[in-house]
Short mmCIF file of N, CA and C and ligand atoms in Angstrom, two decimals:
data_model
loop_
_atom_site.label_atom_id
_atom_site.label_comp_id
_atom_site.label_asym_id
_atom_site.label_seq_id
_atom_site.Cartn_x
_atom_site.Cartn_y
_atom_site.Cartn_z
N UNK A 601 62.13 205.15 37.78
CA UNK A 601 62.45 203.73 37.71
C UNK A 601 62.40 203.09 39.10
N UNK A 602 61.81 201.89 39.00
CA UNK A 602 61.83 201.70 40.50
C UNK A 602 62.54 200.23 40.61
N UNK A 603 63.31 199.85 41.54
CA UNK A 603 64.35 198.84 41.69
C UNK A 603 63.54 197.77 42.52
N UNK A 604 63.85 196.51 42.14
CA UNK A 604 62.90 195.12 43.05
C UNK A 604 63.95 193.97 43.11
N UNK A 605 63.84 193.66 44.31
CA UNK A 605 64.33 192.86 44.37
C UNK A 605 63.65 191.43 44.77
N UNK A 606 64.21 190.08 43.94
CA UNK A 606 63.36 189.02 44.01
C UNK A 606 64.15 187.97 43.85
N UNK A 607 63.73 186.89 45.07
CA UNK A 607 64.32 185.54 45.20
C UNK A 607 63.64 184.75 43.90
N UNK A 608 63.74 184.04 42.61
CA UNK A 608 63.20 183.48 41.83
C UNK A 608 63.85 182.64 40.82
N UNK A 609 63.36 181.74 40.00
CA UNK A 609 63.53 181.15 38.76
C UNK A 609 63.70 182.26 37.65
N UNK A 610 64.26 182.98 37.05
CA UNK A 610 63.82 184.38 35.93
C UNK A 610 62.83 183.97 34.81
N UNK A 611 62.85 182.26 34.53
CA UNK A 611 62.36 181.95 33.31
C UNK A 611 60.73 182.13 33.33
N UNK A 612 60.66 182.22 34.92
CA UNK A 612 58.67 182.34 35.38
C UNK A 612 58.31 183.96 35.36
N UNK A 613 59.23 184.68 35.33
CA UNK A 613 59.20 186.60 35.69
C UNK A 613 58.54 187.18 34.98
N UNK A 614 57.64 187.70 34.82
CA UNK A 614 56.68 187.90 33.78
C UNK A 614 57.07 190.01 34.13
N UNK A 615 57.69 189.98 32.74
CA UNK A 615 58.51 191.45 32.30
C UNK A 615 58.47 191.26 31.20
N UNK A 616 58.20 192.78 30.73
CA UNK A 616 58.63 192.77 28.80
C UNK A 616 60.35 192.02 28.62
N UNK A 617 61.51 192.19 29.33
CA UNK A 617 62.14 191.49 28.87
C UNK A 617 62.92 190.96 30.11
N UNK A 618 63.77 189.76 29.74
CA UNK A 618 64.36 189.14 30.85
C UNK A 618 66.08 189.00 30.60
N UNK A 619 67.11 189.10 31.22
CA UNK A 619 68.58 189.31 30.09
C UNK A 619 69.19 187.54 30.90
N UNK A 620 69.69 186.94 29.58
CA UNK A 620 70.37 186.01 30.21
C UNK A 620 71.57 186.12 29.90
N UNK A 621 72.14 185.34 31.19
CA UNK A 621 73.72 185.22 31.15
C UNK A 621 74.14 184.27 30.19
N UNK A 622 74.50 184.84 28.94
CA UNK A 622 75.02 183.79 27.86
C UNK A 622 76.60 183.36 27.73
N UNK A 623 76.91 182.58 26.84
CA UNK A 623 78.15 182.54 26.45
C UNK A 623 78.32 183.42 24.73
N UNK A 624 79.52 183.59 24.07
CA UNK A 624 80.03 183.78 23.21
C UNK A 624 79.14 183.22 22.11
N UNK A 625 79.17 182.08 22.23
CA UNK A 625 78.84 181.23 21.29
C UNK A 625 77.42 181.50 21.12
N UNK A 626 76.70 182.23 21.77
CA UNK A 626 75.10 182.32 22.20
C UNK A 626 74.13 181.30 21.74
N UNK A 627 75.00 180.04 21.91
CA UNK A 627 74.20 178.33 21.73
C UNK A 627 73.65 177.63 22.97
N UNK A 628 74.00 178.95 24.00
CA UNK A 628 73.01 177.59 24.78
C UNK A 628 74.25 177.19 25.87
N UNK A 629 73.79 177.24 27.40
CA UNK A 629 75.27 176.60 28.47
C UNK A 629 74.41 175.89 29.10
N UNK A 630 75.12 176.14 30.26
CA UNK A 630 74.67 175.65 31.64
C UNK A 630 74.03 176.95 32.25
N UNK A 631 73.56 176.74 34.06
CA UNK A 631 73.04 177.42 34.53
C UNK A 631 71.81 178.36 33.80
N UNK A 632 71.77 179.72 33.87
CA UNK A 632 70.55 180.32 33.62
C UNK A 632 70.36 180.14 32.26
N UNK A 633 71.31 180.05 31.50
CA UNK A 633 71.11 179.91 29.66
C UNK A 633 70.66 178.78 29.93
N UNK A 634 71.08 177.69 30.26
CA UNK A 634 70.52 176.55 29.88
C UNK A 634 68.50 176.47 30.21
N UNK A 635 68.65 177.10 31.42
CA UNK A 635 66.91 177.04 31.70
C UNK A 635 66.03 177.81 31.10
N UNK A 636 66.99 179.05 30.61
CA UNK A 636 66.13 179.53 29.52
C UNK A 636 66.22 179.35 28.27
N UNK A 637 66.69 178.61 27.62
CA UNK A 637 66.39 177.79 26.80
C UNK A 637 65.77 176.43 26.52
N UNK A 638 65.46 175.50 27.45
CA UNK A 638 65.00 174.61 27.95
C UNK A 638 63.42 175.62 28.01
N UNK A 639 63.42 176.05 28.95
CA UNK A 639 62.24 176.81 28.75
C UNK A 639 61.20 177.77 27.73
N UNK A 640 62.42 178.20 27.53
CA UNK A 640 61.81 179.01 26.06
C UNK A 640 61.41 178.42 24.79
N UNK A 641 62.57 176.90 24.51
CA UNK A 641 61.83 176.10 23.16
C UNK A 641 62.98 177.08 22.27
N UNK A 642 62.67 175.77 21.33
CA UNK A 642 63.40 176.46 19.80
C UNK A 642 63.85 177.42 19.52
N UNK A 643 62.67 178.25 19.28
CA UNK A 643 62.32 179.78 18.69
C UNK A 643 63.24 180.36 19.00
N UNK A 644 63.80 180.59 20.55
CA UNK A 644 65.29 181.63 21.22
C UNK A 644 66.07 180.83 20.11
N UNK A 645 66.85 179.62 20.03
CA UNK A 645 67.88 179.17 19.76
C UNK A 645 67.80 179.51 18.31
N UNK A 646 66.72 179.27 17.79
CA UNK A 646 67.20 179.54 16.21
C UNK A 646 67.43 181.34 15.74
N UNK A 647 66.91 182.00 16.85
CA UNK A 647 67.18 183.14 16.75
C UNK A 647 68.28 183.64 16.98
N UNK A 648 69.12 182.76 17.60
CA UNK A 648 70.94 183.08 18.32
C UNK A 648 71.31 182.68 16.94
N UNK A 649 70.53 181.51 16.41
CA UNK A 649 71.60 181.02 15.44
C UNK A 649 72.34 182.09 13.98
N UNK A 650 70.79 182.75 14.15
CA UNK A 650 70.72 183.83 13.09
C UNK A 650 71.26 185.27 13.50
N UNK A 651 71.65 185.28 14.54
CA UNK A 651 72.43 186.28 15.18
C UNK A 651 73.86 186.00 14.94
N UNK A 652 74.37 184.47 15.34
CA UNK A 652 75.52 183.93 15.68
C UNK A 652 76.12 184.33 14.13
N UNK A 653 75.44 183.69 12.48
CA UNK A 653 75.33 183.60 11.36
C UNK A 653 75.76 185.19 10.55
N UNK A 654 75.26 186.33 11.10
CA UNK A 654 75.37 187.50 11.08
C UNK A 654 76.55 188.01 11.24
N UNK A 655 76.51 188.00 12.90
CA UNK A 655 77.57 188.94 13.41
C UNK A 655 78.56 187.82 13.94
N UNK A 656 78.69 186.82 14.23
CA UNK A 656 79.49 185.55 14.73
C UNK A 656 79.63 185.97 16.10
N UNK A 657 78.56 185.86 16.95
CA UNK A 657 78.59 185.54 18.00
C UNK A 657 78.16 186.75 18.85
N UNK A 658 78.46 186.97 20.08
CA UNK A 658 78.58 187.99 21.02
C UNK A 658 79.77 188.15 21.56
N UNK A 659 80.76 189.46 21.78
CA UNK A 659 81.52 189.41 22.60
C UNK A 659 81.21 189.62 24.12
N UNK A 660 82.01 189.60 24.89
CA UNK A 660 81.92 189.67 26.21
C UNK A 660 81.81 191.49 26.89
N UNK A 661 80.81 191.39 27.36
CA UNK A 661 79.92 192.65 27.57
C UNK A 661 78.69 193.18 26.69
N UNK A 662 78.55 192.88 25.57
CA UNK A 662 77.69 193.09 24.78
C UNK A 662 76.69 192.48 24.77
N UNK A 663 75.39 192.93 24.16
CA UNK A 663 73.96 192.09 24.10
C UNK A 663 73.53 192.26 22.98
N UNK A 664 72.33 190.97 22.66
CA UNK A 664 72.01 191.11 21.54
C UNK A 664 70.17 190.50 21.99
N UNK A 665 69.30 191.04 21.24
CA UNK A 665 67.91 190.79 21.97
C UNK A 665 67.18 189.36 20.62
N UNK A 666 66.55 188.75 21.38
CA UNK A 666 65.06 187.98 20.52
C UNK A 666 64.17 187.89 21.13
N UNK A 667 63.61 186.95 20.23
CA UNK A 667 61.97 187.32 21.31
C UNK A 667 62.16 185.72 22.22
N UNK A 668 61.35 185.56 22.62
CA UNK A 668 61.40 185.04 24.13
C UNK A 668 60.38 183.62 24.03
N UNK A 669 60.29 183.16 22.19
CA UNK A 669 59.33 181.67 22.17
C UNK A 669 58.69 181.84 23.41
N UNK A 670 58.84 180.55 24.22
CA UNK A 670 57.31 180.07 25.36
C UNK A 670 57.49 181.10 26.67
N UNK A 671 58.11 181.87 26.72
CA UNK A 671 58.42 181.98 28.08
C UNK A 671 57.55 183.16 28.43
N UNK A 672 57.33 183.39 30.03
CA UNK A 672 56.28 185.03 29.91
C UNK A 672 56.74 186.36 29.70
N UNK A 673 58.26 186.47 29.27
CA UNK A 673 58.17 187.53 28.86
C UNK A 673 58.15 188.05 27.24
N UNK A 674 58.41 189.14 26.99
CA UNK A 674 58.20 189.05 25.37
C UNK A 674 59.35 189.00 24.83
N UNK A 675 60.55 188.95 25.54
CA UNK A 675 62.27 189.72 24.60
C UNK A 675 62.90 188.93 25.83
N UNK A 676 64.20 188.34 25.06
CA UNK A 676 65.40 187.43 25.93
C UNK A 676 66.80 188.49 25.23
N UNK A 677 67.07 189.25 26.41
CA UNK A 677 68.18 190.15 25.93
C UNK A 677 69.21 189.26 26.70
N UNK A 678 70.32 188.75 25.38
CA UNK A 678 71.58 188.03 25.69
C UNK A 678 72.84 188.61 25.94
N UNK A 679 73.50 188.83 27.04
CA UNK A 679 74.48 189.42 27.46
C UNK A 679 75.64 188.34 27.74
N UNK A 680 77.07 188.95 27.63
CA UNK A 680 77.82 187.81 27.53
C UNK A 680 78.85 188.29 29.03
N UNK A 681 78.71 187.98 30.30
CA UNK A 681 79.32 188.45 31.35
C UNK A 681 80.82 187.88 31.72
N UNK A 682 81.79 188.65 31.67
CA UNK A 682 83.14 187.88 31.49
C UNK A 682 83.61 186.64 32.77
N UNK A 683 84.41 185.68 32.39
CA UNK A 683 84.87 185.03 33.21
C UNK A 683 85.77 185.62 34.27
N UNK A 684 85.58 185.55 36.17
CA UNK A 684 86.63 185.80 36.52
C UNK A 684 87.89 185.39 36.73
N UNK A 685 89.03 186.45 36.76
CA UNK A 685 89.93 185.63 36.71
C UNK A 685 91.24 186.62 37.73
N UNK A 686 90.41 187.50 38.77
CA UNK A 686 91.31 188.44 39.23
C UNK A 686 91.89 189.37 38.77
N UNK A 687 91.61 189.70 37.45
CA UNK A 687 91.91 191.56 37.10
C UNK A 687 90.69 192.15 37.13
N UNK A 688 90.57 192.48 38.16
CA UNK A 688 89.53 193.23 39.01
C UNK A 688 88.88 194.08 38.21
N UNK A 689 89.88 195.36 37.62
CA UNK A 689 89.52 196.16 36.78
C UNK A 689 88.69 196.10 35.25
N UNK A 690 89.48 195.25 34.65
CA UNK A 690 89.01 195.11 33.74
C UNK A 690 87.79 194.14 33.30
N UNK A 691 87.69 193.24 34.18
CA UNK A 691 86.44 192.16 34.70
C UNK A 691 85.16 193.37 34.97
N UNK A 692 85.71 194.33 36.16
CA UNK A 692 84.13 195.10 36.64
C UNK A 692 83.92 196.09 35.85
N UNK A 693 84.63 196.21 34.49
CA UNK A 693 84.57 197.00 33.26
C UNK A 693 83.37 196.51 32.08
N UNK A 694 83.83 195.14 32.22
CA UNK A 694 82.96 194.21 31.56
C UNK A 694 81.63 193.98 31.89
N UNK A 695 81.62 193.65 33.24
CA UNK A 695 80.28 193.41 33.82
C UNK A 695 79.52 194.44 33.61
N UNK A 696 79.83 195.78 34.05
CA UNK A 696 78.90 197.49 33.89
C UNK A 696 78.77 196.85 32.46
N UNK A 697 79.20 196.79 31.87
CA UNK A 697 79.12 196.99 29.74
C UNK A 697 78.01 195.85 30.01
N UNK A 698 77.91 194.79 30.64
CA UNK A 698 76.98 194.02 30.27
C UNK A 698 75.68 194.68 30.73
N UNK A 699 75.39 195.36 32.09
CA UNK A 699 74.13 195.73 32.64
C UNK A 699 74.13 197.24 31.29
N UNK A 700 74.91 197.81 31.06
CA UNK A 700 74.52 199.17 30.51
C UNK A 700 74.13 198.75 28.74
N UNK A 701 74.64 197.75 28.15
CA UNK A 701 74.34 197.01 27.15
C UNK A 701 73.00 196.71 26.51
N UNK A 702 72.52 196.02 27.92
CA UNK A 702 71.07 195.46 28.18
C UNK A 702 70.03 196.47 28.17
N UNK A 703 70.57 197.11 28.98
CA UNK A 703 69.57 198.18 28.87
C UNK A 703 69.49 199.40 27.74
N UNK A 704 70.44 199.36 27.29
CA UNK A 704 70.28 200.04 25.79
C UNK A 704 69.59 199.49 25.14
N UNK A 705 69.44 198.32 24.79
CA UNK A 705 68.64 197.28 23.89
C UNK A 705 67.58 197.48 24.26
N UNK A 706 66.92 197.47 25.69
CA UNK A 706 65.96 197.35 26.30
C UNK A 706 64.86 199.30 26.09
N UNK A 707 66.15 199.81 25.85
CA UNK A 707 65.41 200.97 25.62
C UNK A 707 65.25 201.15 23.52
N UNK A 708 65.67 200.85 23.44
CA UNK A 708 65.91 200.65 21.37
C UNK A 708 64.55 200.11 21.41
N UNK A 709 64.13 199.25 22.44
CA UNK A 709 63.46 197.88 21.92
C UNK A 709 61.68 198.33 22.38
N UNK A 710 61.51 199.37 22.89
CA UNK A 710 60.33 200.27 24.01
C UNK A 710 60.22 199.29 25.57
N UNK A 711 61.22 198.74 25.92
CA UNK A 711 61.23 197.74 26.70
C UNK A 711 60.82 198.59 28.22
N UNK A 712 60.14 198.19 28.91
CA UNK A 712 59.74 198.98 30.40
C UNK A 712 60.40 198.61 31.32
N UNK A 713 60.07 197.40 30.67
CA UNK A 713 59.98 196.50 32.71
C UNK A 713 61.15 195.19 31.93
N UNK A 714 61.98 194.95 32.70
CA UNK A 714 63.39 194.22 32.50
C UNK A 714 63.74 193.00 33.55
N UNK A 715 64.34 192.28 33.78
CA UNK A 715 64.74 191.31 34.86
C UNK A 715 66.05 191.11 34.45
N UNK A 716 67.03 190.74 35.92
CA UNK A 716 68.44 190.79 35.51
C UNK A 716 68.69 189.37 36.60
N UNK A 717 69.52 188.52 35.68
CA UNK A 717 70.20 187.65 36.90
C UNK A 717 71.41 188.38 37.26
N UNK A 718 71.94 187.47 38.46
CA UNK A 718 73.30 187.72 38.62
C UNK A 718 74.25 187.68 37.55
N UNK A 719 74.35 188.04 36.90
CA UNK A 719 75.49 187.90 35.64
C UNK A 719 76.96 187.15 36.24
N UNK A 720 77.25 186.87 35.45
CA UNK A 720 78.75 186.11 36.33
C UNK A 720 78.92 185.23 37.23
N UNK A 721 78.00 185.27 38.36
CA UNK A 721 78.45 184.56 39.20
C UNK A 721 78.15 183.53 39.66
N UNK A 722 78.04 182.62 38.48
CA UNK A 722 77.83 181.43 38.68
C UNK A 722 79.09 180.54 38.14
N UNK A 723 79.02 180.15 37.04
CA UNK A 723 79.91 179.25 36.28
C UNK A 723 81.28 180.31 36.27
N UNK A 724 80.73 181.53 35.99
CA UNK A 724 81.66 182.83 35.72
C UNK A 724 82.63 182.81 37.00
N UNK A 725 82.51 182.70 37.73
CA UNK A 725 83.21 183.11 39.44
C UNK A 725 83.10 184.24 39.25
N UNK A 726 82.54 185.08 39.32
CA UNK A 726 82.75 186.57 40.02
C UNK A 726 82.32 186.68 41.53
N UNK A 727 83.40 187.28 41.82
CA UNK A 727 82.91 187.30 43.42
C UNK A 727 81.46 187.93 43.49
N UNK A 728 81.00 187.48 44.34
CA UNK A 728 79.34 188.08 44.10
C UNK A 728 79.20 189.41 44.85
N UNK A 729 79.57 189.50 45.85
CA UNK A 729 79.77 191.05 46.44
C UNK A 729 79.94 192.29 45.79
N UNK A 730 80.94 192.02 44.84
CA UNK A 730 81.82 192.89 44.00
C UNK A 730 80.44 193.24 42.63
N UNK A 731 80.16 191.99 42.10
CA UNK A 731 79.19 192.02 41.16
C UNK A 731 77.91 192.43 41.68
N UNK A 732 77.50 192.27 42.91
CA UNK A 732 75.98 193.05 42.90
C UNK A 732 76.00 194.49 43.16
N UNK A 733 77.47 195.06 43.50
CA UNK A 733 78.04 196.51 43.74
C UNK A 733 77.74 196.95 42.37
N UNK A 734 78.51 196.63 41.69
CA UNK A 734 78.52 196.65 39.77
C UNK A 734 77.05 196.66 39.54
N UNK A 735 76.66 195.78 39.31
CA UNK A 735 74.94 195.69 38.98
C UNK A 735 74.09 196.91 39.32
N UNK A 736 73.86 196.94 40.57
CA UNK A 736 73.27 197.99 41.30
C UNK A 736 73.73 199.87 40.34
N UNK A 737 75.07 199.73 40.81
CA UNK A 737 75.45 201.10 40.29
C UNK A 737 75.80 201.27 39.05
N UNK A 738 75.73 199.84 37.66
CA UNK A 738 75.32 200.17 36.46
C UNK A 738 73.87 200.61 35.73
N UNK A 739 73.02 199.76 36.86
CA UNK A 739 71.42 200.16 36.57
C UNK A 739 71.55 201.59 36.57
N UNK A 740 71.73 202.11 38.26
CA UNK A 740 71.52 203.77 38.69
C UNK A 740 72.10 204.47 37.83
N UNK A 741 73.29 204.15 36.90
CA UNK A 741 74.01 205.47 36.41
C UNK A 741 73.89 205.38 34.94
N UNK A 742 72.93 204.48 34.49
CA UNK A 742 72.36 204.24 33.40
C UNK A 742 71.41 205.27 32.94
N UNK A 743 72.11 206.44 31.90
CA UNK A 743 72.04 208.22 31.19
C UNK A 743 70.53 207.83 30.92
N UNK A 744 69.88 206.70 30.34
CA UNK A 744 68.37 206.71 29.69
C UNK A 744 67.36 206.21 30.70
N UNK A 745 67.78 205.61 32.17
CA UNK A 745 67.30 204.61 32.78
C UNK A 745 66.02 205.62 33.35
N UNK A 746 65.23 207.42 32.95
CA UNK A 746 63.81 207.31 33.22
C UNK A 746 63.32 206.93 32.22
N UNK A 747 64.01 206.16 31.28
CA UNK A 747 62.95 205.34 29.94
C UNK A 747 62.70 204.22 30.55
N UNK A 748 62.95 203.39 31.24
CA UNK A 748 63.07 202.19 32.37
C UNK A 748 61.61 202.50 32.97
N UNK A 749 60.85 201.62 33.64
CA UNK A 749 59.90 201.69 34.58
C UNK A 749 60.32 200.61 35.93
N UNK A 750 60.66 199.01 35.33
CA UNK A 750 60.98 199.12 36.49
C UNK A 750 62.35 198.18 35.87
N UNK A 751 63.18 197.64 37.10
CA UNK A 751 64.21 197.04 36.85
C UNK A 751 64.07 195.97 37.98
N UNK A 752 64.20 194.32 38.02
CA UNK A 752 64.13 193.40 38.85
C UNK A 752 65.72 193.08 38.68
N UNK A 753 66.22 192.65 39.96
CA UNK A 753 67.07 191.77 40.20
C UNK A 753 66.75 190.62 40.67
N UNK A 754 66.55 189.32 40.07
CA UNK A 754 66.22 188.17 40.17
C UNK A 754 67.43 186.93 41.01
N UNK A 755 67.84 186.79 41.92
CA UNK A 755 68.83 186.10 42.60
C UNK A 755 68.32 184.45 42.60
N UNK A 756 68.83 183.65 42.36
CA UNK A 756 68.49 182.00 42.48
C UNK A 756 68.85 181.53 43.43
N UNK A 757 69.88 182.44 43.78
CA UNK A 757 70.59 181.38 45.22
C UNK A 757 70.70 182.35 46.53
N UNK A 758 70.53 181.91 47.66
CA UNK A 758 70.00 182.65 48.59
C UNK A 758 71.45 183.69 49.46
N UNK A 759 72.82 182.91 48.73
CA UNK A 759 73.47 184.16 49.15
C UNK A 759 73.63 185.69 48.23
N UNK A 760 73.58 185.33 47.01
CA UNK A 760 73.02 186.51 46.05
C UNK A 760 72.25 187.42 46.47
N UNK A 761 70.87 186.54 47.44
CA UNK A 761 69.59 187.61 47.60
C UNK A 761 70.04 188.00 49.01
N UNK A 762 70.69 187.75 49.64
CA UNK A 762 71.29 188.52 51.22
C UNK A 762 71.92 189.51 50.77
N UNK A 763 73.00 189.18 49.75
CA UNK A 763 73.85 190.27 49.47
C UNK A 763 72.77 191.63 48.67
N UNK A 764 72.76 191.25 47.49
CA UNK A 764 71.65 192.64 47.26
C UNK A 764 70.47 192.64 48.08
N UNK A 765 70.16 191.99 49.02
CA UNK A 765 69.42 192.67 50.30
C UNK A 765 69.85 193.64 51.29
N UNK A 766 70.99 193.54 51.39
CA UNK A 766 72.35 194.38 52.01
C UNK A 766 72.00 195.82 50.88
N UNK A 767 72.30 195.51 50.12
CA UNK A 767 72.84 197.15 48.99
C UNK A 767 71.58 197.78 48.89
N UNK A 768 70.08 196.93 48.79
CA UNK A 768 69.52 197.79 48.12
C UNK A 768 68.40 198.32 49.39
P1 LIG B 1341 77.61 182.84 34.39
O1 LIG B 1341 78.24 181.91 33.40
O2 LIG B 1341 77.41 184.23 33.84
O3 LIG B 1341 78.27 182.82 35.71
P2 LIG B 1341 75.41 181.18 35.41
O4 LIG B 1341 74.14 180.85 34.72
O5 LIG B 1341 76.34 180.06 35.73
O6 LIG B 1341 76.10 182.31 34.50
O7 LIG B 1341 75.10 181.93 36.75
C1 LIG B 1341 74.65 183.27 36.83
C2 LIG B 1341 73.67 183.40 37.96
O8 LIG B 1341 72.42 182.87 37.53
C3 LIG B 1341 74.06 182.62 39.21
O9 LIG B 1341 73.93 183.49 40.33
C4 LIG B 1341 73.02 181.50 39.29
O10 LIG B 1341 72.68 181.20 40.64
C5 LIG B 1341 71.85 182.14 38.58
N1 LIG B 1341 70.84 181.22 38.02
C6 LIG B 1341 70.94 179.95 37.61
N2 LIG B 1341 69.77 179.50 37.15
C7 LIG B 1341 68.87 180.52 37.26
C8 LIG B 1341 67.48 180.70 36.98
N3 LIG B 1341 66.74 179.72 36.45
N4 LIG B 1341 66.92 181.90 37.25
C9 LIG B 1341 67.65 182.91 37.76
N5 LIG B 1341 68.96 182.82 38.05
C10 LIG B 1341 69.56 181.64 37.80
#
């Protein structure tokens, strides 16, 4: 598996799949959900809807995959990354469940090549330090990850990409 790191938009990343930071409700937010849905068109949303309809929703750490309407990759794996709120523990419990989540799906799914935002740390507050520690060492210790080819970390904002420029 080989690890990349990249300053970018995720919705342009051209990977079999791309994971967005969703909410609960998997209808659609702000930040990266919102652009990838905006971007993607319909097709994602009515596919949450029929997810939402099913199972009622996503909890927090868990993912659930569709396909990816307009966008270049083929699969939008939806992960739900918890809000912070200073229980350290149980927050960087959540976050691993979201990267190790994704990538289960991603391997169910013959998925190769993957893209990850920062999960959390946007609307979420997670300290970002703490979360690209998490990220990093949920990918690596991920039991299936030589089914993986490659894995991107996609950063939007330029202290994100210093920091996992630092780790990796
Ligand atoms: P959360 O609610 O999980 O915190 P956000 O979407 O608010 O989700 O933020 C998660 C991360 O996604 C932040 O680091 C933010 O800078 C980043 N982000 C926002 N838009 C994009 C985008 N188009 N592509 C990649 N990353 C993005």
């Amino acid at each position: 598996m080989i690890l990349e790191l990249l300053k970018a938009d995720i919705t342009e990343v051209e990977v079999d799949a791309i994971v967005n930071a969703a909410n609960t409700s998997l209808l659609g937010g702000g930040g990266v959900d919102g652009a990838i849905h905006r971007k993607g068109g319909k097709a994602i949303l009515d596919e949450c809807v029929q997810i939402r309809n099913k199972q009622g929703g996503c909890k927090t750490g868990e993912a659930v995959i569709t396909t990816a309407g307009n966008l270049p990759s083929q699969y939008v794996i939806h992960t739900v990354g918890p809000v912070w709120n200073g229980d350290k523990e149980e927050k960087s419990k959540l976050l691993a469940d979201c990267y190790k989540n994704s990538l289960n799906l991603a391997v169910e799914n013959g998925i190769k090549t993957i893209a990850f935002p920062n999960i959390s740390t946007g609307i979420y507050h997670f300290p970002k330090d703490k979360a690209a520690e998490i990220a990093v060492k949920a990918v690596k210790d991920f039991e299936r990850i030589s089914e993986i080819e490659k894995v991107l970390f996609v950063c939007f904002d330029d202290e994100n990409y210093q920091i996992y420029k630092n780790i990796l």
